[in-house]
Coordinates of N, CA, C and O in Angstrom, one line a residue:
X1 N 41.6 110.5 107.8 CA 40.6 109.3 107.5 C 39.3 109.7 108.0 O 38.3 109.2 107.5
X2 N 39.8 110.1 109.6 CA 38.2 110.5 110.3 C 37.2 111.3 109.4 O 36.1 111.2 109.3
X3 N 37.9 112.3 109.2 CA 37.5 113.5 108.2 C 36.7 112.7 106.8 O 35.4 113.2 106.3
X4 N 37.2 111.8 106.2 CA 36.9 111.5 105.0 C 35.3 110.6 105.6 O 34.6 110.7 104.6
X5 N 35.6 110.2 106.5 CA 34.3 109.3 107.2 C 33.0 110.0 107.7 O 31.9 109.4 107.2
X6 N 33.6 111.5 107.7 CA 32.6 112.3 108.1 C 32.0 112.7 106.9 O 30.9 112.9 106.7
X7 N 32.4 113.1 106.1 CA 32.3 113.8 105.1 C 32.3 113.8 103.8 O 31.4 113.8 102.8
X8 N 32.7 112.0 103.8 CA 32.2 111.2 102.3 C 31.2 110.5 102.4 O 30.7 109.8 103.8
X9 N 30.3 110.1 101.6 CA 29.2 109.2 102.0 C 29.8 107.7 102.5 O 30.9 107.3 101.9
X10 N 28.9 107.0 103.2 CA 29.3 105.7 103.6 C 29.8 104.7 102.4 O 29.2 104.8 101.7
X11 N 30.8 104.3 103.0 CA 31.1 103.4 102.0 C 32.0 103.8 100.9 O 32.5 102.9 100.1
X12 N 31.9 104.9 100.5 CA 33.2 105.8 99.3 C 34.4 105.1 100.2 O 35.3 105.2 98.9
X13 N 34.7 105.3 101.2 CA 36.3 105.2 101.5 C 36.5 103.5 102.0 O 35.6 103.4 102.7
X14 N 37.6 102.9 101.5 CA 37.7 101.5 101.7 C 37.9 101.2 103.3 O 38.5 102.2 103.9
X15 N 37.0 100.2 103.8 CA 37.7 100.1 105.2 C 39.2 99.6 105.2 O 39.7 100.4 106.5
X16 N 40.0 99.1 104.5 CA 41.2 98.8 104.7 C 41.9 100.0 104.5 O 43.0 100.3 105.5
X17 N 41.8 101.2 104.0 CA 42.1 102.5 104.1 C 42.1 103.1 105.9 O 43.0 103.6 105.9
X18 N 40.9 103.0 105.9 CA 40.7 103.7 107.5 C 41.4 102.7 108.3 O 42.2 103.0 109.7
X19 N 41.5 101.4 108.4 CA 42.1 100.6 109.4 C 43.5 101.0 109.3 O 44.2 100.8 110.6
X20 N 44.2 100.7 108.2 CA 45.9 101.3 108.1 C 45.9 102.6 108.9 O 46.8 102.5 109.3
X21 N 45.0 103.5 108.5 CA 45.4 104.9 109.3 C 45.4 104.8 110.6 O 46.2 105.6 111.5
X22 N 44.5 104.1 111.2 CA 44.4 104.2 112.6 C 45.3 103.3 113.3 O 46.1 103.6 114.4
X23 N 46.0 102.1 112.5 CA 47.1 101.6 113.1 C 48.3 102.4 112.8 O 49.2 102.4 113.5
X24 N 48.4 102.9 111.7 CA 49.8 104.0 111.6 C 49.9 105.1 112.5 O 50.4 105.5 113.0
X25 N 48.8 105.3 113.2 CA 48.5 106.5 113.9 C 48.8 106.1 115.7 O 49.7 106.8 116.1
X26 N 48.8 104.8 115.7 CA 48.8 104.4 117.2 C 50.4 103.7 117.3 O 50.9 104.0 117.9
X27 N 51.1 103.3 115.9 CA 52.3 103.3 115.9 C 53.2 104.7 115.9 O 54.2 104.7 116.5
X28 N 52.9 105.7 115.5 CA 53.2 106.6 115.5 C 53.5 107.5 117.2 O 54.5 107.8 117.5
X29 N 52.3 107.1 117.7 CA 51.9 107.8 118.9 C 53.1 106.5 119.8 O 53.9 107.5 120.8
X30 N 53.0 105.2 119.6 CA 54.3 104.3 120.6 C 55.4 104.9 120.0 O 56.4 105.2 121.1
X31 N 55.7 105.6 118.8 CA 57.2 105.9 118.6 C 57.4 107.1 119.2 O 58.7 107.2 119.7
X32 N 56.8 108.0 119.0 CA 56.7 109.3 119.9 C 57.0 109.2 121.7 O 58.0 109.8 122.3
X33 N 56.8 108.2 122.3 CA 56.7 107.8 123.3 C 58.1 107.2 123.9 O 58.8 107.4 124.6
X34 N 58.3 106.4 123.0 CA 59.2 105.2 123.2 C 61.0 106.4 122.8 O 62.0 105.9 123.1
X35 N 60.8 107.2 121.7 CA 61.8 107.9 121.2 C 63.2 108.2 121.9 O 64.1 107.9 122.0
X36 N 62.2 109.4 122.9 CA 63.2 110.0 123.9 C 64.0 109.1 124.8 O 65.2 109.3 125.1
X37 N 63.2 107.8 125.2 CA 64.0 107.0 126.2 C 64.7 106.1 125.4 O 66.5 106.0 126.3
X38 N 64.8 106.0 124.4 CA 66.2 105.6 123.3 C 67.2 106.3 123.3 O 68.2 106.0 123.3
X39 N 66.7 107.6 122.8 CA 68.0 108.4 122.8 C 68.6 108.5 123.9 O 69.7 108.9 123.9
X40 N 67.6 108.5 125.0 CA 68.4 108.8 126.3 C 69.5 107.6 126.8 O 70.8 108.0 127.0
X41 N 68.9 106.6 126.3 CA 69.7 105.4 126.7 C 71.3 105.0 126.2 O 72.3 104.7 126.2
X42 N 70.9 105.5 124.4 CA 72.2 105.2 123.7 C 72.9 106.6 123.2 O 74.1 106.6 122.6
X43 N 72.6 107.9 124.1 CA 73.4 109.1 123.8 C 74.1 109.7 125.1 O 73.9 109.9 125.8
X44 N 75.3 109.3 125.5 CA 76.1 109.5 126.1 C 76.2 111.0 126.5 O 76.1 111.5 127.6
X45 N 76.6 111.5 125.1 CA 76.5 113.3 126.0 C 75.1 113.7 126.3 O 75.2 114.6 127.4
X46 N 74.0 113.4 125.8 CA 72.9 113.7 127.0 C 72.7 113.2 127.9 O 72.3 114.3 129.2
X47 N 73.1 112.3 128.6 CA 73.1 111.8 130.0 C 74.1 112.3 130.6 O 73.7 112.5 131.8
X48 N 75.1 112.3 130.3 CA 76.2 113.8 130.8 C 75.8 114.7 131.2 O 75.6 115.3 132.4
X49 N 74.7 115.7 130.4 CA 74.2 116.9 130.7 C 73.2 116.7 131.7 O 72.7 117.5 132.3
X50 N 72.0 115.8 131.0 CA 71.1 115.3 132.5 C 71.9 115.5 133.7 O 71.0 116.0 134.4
X51 N 72.6 114.4 133.8 CA 73.7 114.8 135.3 C 74.4 115.9 135.9 O 73.7 116.1 136.7
X52 N 74.4 116.6 134.9 CA 74.9 118.1 135.1 C 73.6 118.6 135.5 O 74.2 119.4 136.1
X53 N 72.5 118.7 135.0 CA 71.5 119.6 135.5 C 71.0 119.4 136.7 O 70.6 120.3 137.5
X54 N 71.2 118.0 137.1 CA 71.0 117.4 138.6 C 71.6 116.8 139.3 O 71.9 115.9 139.1
X55 N 72.2 117.3 140.2 CA 73.7 117.2 141.3 C 73.1 115.8 141.7 O 74.2 115.2 142.0
X56 N 72.1 115.8 142.3 CA 71.4 114.7 142.9 C 71.7 113.3 142.3 O 71.5 112.2 142.6
X57 N 71.8 113.2 140.8 CA 72.2 112.2 140.1 C 73.7 111.7 139.8 O 73.7 110.9 138.9
X58 N 74.5 112.4 140.4 CA 76.1 112.5 140.4 C 76.5 111.3 141.4 O 75.8 111.8 142.5
X59 N 77.3 111.2 141.0 CA 77.7 110.1 141.9 C 78.6 110.9 142.9 O 79.6 111.9 142.6
X60 N 79.4 110.7 144.3 CA 80.1 111.4 144.9 C 81.6 112.2 144.0 O 82.0 112.8 144.2
X61 N 82.5 111.2 143.5 CA 83.5 111.3 142.7 C 83.1 112.3 141.6 O 84.0 112.5 141.0
X62 N 82.1 112.4 141.1 CA 81.7 113.1 140.1 C 81.6 114.6 140.5 O 81.1 115.0 141.4
X63 N 82.2 115.4 139.6 CA 82.1 117.1 139.6 C 81.6 117.7 138.7 O 81.6 117.0 137.2
X64 N 81.2 118.8 139.0 CA 80.2 119.7 137.6 C 81.1 119.8 136.8 O 80.7 119.7 135.8
X65 N 82.4 120.2 136.9 CA 83.8 120.4 136.1 C 84.0 119.6 134.9 O 84.4 119.6 133.8
X66 N 83.6 118.0 135.5 CA 83.9 116.9 134.7 C 82.9 116.9 133.9 O 82.7 116.0 132.7
X67 N 81.8 117.2 133.9 CA 80.5 117.1 133.1 C 80.1 118.2 132.1 O 79.7 119.1 132.6
X68 N 80.9 118.7 131.1 CA 80.7 119.7 130.1 C 79.2 119.8 129.4 O 78.8 118.5 129.1
X69 N 78.4 120.3 129.4 CA 77.2 120.5 129.3 C 76.9 121.9 128.3 O 76.6 122.8 129.0
X70 N 76.8 121.5 127.2 CA 76.3 122.7 126.1 C 74.6 121.9 125.3 O 75.0 121.5 124.4
X71 N 73.8 122.6 126.2 CA 72.3 121.9 125.7 C 72.0 122.2 124.2 O 71.3 121.6 123.5
X72 N 72.5 123.4 124.0 CA 72.1 123.9 122.6 C 73.3 122.6 121.4 O 73.1 122.9 120.2
X73 N 74.3 122.4 122.0 CA 75.1 121.4 121.0 C 74.5 120.0 120.5 O 75.2 119.3 120.2
X74 N 73.5 120.0 121.2 CA 72.7 118.2 121.8 C 72.0 118.7 120.1 O 70.9 119.3 120.3
X75 N 71.8 117.3 119.7 CA 70.8 117.4 118.2 C 71.1 116.4 117.5 O 71.1 115.6 116.8

C-alpha cells in the first residue's frame, strides 16, 4: 500500500484500502509477538524442553533425566 501511494497518482488508491492495509499490518505484528507466549503457555513439551535447557528453572526434585528434550521434534 505504501508503494502504491508513492508510485500511483494521488487519489487513485482508495483511502479504505490504505487504512485496511495499515490495520492488518498492526494485527500481524501483534500476533507475531503474542504467538510465542501462547505456544509456550499451552505446549507442555516446549515448557519441559525449556526447563531442561536451563537448570536454574528446575525445581530441586526435578532431574535432567526426567525431562526428555528433543528440540528437533518440537513443531
